[in-house]
mmCIF file of C-alpha atoms (C1' of nucleotides) in Angstrom:
data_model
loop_
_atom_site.group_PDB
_atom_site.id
_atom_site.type_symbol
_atom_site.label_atom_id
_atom_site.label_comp_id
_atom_site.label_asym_id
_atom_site.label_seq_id
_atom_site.Cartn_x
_atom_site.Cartn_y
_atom_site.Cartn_z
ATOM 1 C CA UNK A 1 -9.336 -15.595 0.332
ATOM 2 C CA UNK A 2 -6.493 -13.149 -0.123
ATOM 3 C CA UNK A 3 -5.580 -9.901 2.059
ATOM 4 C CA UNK A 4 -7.078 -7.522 -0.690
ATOM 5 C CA UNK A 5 -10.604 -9.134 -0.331
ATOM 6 C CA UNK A 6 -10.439 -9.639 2.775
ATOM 7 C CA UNK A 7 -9.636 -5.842 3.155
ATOM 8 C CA UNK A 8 -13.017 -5.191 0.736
ATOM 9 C CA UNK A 9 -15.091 -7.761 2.896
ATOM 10 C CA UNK A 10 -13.895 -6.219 6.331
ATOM 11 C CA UNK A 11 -14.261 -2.236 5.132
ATOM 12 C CA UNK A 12 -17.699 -2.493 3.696
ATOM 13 C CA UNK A 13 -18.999 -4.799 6.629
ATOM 14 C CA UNK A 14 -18.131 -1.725 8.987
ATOM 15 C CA UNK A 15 -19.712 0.894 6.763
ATOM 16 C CA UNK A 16 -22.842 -0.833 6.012
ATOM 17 C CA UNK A 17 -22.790 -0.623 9.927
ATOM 18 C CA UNK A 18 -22.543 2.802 9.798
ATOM 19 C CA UNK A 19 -25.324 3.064 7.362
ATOM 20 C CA UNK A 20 -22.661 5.170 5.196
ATOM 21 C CA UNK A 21 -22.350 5.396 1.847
ATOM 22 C CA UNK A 22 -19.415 4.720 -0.396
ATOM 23 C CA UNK A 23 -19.545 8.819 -0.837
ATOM 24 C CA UNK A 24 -19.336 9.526 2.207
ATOM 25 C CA UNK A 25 -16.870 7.298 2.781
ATOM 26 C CA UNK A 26 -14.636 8.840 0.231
ATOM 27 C CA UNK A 27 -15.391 12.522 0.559
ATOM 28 C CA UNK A 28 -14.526 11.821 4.246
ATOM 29 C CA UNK A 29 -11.205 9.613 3.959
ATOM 30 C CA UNK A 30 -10.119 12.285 1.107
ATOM 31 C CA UNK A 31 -10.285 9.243 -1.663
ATOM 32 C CA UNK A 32 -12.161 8.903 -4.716
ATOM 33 C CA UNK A 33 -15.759 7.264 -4.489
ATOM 34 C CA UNK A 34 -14.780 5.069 -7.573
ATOM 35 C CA UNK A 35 -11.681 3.877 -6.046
ATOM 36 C CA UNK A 36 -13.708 2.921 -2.754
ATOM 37 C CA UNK A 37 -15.631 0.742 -5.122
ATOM 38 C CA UNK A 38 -12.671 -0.892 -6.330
ATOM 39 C CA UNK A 39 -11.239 -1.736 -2.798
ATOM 40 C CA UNK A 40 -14.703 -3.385 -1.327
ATOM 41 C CA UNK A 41 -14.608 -5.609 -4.582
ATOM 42 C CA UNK A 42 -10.672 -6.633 -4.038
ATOM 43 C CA UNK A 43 -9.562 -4.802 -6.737
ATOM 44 C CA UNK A 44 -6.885 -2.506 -5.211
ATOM 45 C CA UNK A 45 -4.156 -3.423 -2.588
ATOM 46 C CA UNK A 46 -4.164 -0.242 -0.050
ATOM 47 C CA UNK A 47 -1.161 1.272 1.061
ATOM 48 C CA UNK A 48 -1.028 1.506 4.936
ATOM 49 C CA UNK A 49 -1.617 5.141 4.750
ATOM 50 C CA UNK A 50 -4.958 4.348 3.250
ATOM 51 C CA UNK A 51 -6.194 1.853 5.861
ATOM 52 C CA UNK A 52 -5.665 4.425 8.692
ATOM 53 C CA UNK A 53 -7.609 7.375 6.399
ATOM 54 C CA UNK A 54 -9.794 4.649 6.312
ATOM 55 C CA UNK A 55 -10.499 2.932 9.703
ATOM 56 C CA UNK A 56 -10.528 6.755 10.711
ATOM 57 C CA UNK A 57 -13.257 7.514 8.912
ATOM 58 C CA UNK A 58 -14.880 4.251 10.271
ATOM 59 C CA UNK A 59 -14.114 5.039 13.850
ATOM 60 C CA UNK A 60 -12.226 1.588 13.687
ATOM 61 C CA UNK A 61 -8.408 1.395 15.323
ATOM 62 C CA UNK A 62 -6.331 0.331 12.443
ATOM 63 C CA UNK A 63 -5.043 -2.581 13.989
ATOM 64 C CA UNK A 64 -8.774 -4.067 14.564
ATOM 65 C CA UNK A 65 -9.458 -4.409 10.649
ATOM 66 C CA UNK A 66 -6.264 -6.288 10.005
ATOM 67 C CA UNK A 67 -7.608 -8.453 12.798
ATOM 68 C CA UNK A 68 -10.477 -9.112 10.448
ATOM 69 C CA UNK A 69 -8.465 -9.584 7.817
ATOM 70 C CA UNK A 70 -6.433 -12.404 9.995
ATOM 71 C CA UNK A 71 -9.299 -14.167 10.657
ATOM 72 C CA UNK A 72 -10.481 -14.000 7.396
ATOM 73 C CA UNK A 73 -7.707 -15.514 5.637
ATOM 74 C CA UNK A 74 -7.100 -17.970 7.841
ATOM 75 C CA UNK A 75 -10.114 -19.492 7.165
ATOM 76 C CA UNK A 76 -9.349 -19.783 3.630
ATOM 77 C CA UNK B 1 5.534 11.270 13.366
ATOM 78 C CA UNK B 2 3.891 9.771 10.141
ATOM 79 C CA UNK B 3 2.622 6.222 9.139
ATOM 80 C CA UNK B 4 5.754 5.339 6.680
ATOM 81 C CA UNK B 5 8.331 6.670 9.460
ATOM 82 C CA UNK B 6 6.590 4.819 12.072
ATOM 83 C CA UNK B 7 6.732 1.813 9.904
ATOM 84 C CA UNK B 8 10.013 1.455 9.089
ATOM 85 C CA UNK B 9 11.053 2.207 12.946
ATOM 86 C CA UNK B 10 9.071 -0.628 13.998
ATOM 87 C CA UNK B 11 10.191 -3.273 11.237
ATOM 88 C CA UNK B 12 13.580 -2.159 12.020
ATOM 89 C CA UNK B 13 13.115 -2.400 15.521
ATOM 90 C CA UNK B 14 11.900 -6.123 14.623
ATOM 91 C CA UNK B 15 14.460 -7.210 12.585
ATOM 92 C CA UNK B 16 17.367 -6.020 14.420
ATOM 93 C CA UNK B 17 15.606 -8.305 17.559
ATOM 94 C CA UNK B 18 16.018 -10.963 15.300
ATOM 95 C CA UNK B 19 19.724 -10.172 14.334
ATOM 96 C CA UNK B 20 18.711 -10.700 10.761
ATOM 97 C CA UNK B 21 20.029 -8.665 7.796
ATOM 98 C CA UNK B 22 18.277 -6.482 5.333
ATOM 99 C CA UNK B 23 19.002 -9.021 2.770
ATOM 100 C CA UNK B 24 17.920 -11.510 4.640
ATOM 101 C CA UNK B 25 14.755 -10.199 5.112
ATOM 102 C CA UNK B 26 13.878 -8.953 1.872
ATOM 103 C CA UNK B 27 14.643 -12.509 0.078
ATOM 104 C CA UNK B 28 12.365 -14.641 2.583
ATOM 105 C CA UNK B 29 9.645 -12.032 1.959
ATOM 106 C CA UNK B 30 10.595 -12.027 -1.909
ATOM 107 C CA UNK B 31 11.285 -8.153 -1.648
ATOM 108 C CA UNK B 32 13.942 -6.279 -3.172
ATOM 109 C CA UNK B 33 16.581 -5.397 -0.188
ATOM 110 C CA UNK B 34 17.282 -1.811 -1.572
ATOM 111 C CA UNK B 35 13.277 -1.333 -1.068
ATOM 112 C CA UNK B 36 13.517 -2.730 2.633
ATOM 113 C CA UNK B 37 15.913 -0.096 3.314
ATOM 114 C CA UNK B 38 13.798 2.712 1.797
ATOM 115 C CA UNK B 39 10.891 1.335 3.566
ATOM 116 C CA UNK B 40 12.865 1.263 7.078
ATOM 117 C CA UNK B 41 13.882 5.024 6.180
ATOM 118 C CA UNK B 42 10.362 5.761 5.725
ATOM 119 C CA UNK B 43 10.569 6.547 1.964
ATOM 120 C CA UNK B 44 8.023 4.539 0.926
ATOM 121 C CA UNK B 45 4.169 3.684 1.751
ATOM 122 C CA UNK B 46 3.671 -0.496 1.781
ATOM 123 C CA UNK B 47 0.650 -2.035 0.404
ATOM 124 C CA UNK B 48 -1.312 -4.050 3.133
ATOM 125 C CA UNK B 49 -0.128 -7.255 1.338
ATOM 126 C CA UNK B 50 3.466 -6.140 1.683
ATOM 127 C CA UNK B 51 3.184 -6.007 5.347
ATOM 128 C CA UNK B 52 1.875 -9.577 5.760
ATOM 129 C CA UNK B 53 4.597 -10.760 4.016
ATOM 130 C CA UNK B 54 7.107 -8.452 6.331
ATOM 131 C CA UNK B 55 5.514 -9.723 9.214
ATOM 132 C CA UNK B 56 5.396 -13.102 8.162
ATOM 133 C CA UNK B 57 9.137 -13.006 7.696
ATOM 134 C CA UNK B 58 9.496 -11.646 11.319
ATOM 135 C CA UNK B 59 7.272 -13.923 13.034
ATOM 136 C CA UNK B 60 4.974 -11.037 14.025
ATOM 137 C CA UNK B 61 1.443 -10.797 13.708
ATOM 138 C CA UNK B 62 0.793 -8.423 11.438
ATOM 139 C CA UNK B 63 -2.137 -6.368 13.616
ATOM 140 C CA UNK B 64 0.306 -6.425 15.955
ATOM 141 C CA UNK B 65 2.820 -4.108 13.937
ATOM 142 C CA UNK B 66 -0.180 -1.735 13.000
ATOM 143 C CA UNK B 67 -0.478 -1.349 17.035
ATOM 144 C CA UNK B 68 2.942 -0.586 17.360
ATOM 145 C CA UNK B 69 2.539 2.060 14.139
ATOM 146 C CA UNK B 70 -0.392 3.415 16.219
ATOM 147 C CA UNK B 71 1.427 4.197 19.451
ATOM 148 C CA UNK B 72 4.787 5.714 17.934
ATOM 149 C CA UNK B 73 2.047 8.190 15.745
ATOM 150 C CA UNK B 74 0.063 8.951 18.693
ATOM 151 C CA UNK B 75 3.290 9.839 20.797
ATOM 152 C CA UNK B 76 4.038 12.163 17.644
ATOM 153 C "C1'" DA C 1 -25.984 5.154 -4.436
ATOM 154 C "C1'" DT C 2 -22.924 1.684 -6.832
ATOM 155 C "C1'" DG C 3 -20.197 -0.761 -10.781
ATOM 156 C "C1'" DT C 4 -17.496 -0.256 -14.621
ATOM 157 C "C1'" DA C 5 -14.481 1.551 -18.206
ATOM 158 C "C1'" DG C 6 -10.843 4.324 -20.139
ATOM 159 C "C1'" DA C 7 -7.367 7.646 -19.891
ATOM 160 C "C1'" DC C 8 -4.438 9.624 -16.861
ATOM 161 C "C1'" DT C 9 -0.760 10.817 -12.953
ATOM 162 C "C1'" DT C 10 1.769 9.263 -9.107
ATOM 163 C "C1'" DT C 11 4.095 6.116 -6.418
ATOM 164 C "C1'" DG C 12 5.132 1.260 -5.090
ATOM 165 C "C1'" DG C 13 8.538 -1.995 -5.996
ATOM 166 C "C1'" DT C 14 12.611 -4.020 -9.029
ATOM 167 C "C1'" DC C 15 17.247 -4.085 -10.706
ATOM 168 C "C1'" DG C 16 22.246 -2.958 -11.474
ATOM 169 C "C1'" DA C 17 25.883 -0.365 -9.913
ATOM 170 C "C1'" DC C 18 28.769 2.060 -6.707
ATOM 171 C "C1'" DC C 19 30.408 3.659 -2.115
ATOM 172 C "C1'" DG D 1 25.963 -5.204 5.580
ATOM 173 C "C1'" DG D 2 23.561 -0.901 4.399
ATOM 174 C "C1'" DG D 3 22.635 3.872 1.834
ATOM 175 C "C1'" DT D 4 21.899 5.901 -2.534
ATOM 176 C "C1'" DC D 5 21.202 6.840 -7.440
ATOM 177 C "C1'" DG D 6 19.032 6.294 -11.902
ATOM 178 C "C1'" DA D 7 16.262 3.833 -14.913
ATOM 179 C "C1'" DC D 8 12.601 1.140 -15.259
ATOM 180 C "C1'" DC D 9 7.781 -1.366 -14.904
ATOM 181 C "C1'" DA D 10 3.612 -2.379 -12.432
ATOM 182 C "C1'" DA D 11 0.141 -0.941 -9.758
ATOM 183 C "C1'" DA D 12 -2.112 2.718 -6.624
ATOM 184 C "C1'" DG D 13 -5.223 6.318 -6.882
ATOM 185 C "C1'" DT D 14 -7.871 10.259 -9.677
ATOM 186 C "C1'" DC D 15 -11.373 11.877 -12.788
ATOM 187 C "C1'" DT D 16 -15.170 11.901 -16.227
ATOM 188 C "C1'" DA D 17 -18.888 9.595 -17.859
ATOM 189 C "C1'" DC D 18 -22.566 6.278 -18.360
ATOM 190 C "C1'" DA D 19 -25.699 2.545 -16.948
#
DNA sequence: ATGTAGACTTTGGTCGACC
DNA sequence: GGGTCGACCAAAGTCTACA
């Protein structure tokens, strides 16, 4: 698995928690809804900028999703 | 202080630890060196991938550089 | 509420050269 | 060894629309 799905995986893991929607997620983070889309499904490669507007929205620390995203390509 | 500022302070801050060279740096992390130097002037915004590969290079876990990023914001 | 597609603008990232 | 400039190409991110 490679950082950009592992991004998608990690991001739409915490906003299913949140019961939020990809919308909402957007409007919030100040991003497009479409381009949400793209990221859960490993289609874009986020700057950093956008993985704090991100994990802000989420109420995540930054630092805790790229922990995810350690784990999650370490185990292939 | 923003994300791309605090970025390139802390890679910087890295590198220099390591007495390694821009050049050296940007060929083990198959960069260009004239974009490490933007990047530790805070002129540009990496992709997440790009800072695995940094941190890679530095022997640094890549969370932990986001936690570093997080405290030199929050101090402003 | 989400995926996809196409056209579009902006910026990430490369490369050669010079100081 | 590092800053900068200009030209360039690839990819980030927007927007409209439809299923």
């Amino acid at each position: 698995m490679n950082v950009e799905q592992a991004f998608g995986t990690v991001i739409k893991k915490y906003r299913l928690e949140l019961s939020m929607s990809q919308e909402k997620l957007a409007f919030e983070s100040g991003l497009d809804r479409t381009y949400i889309s793209l990221l859960e499904r490993g289609k874009r490669r986020p700057t950093i900028n956008t993985l704090f507007f991100i994990s802000q929205v989420l109420g995540i620390p930054p630092h805790h999703i790229i922990i995810d995203i350690e784990k999650l390509i370490q185990k292939k």
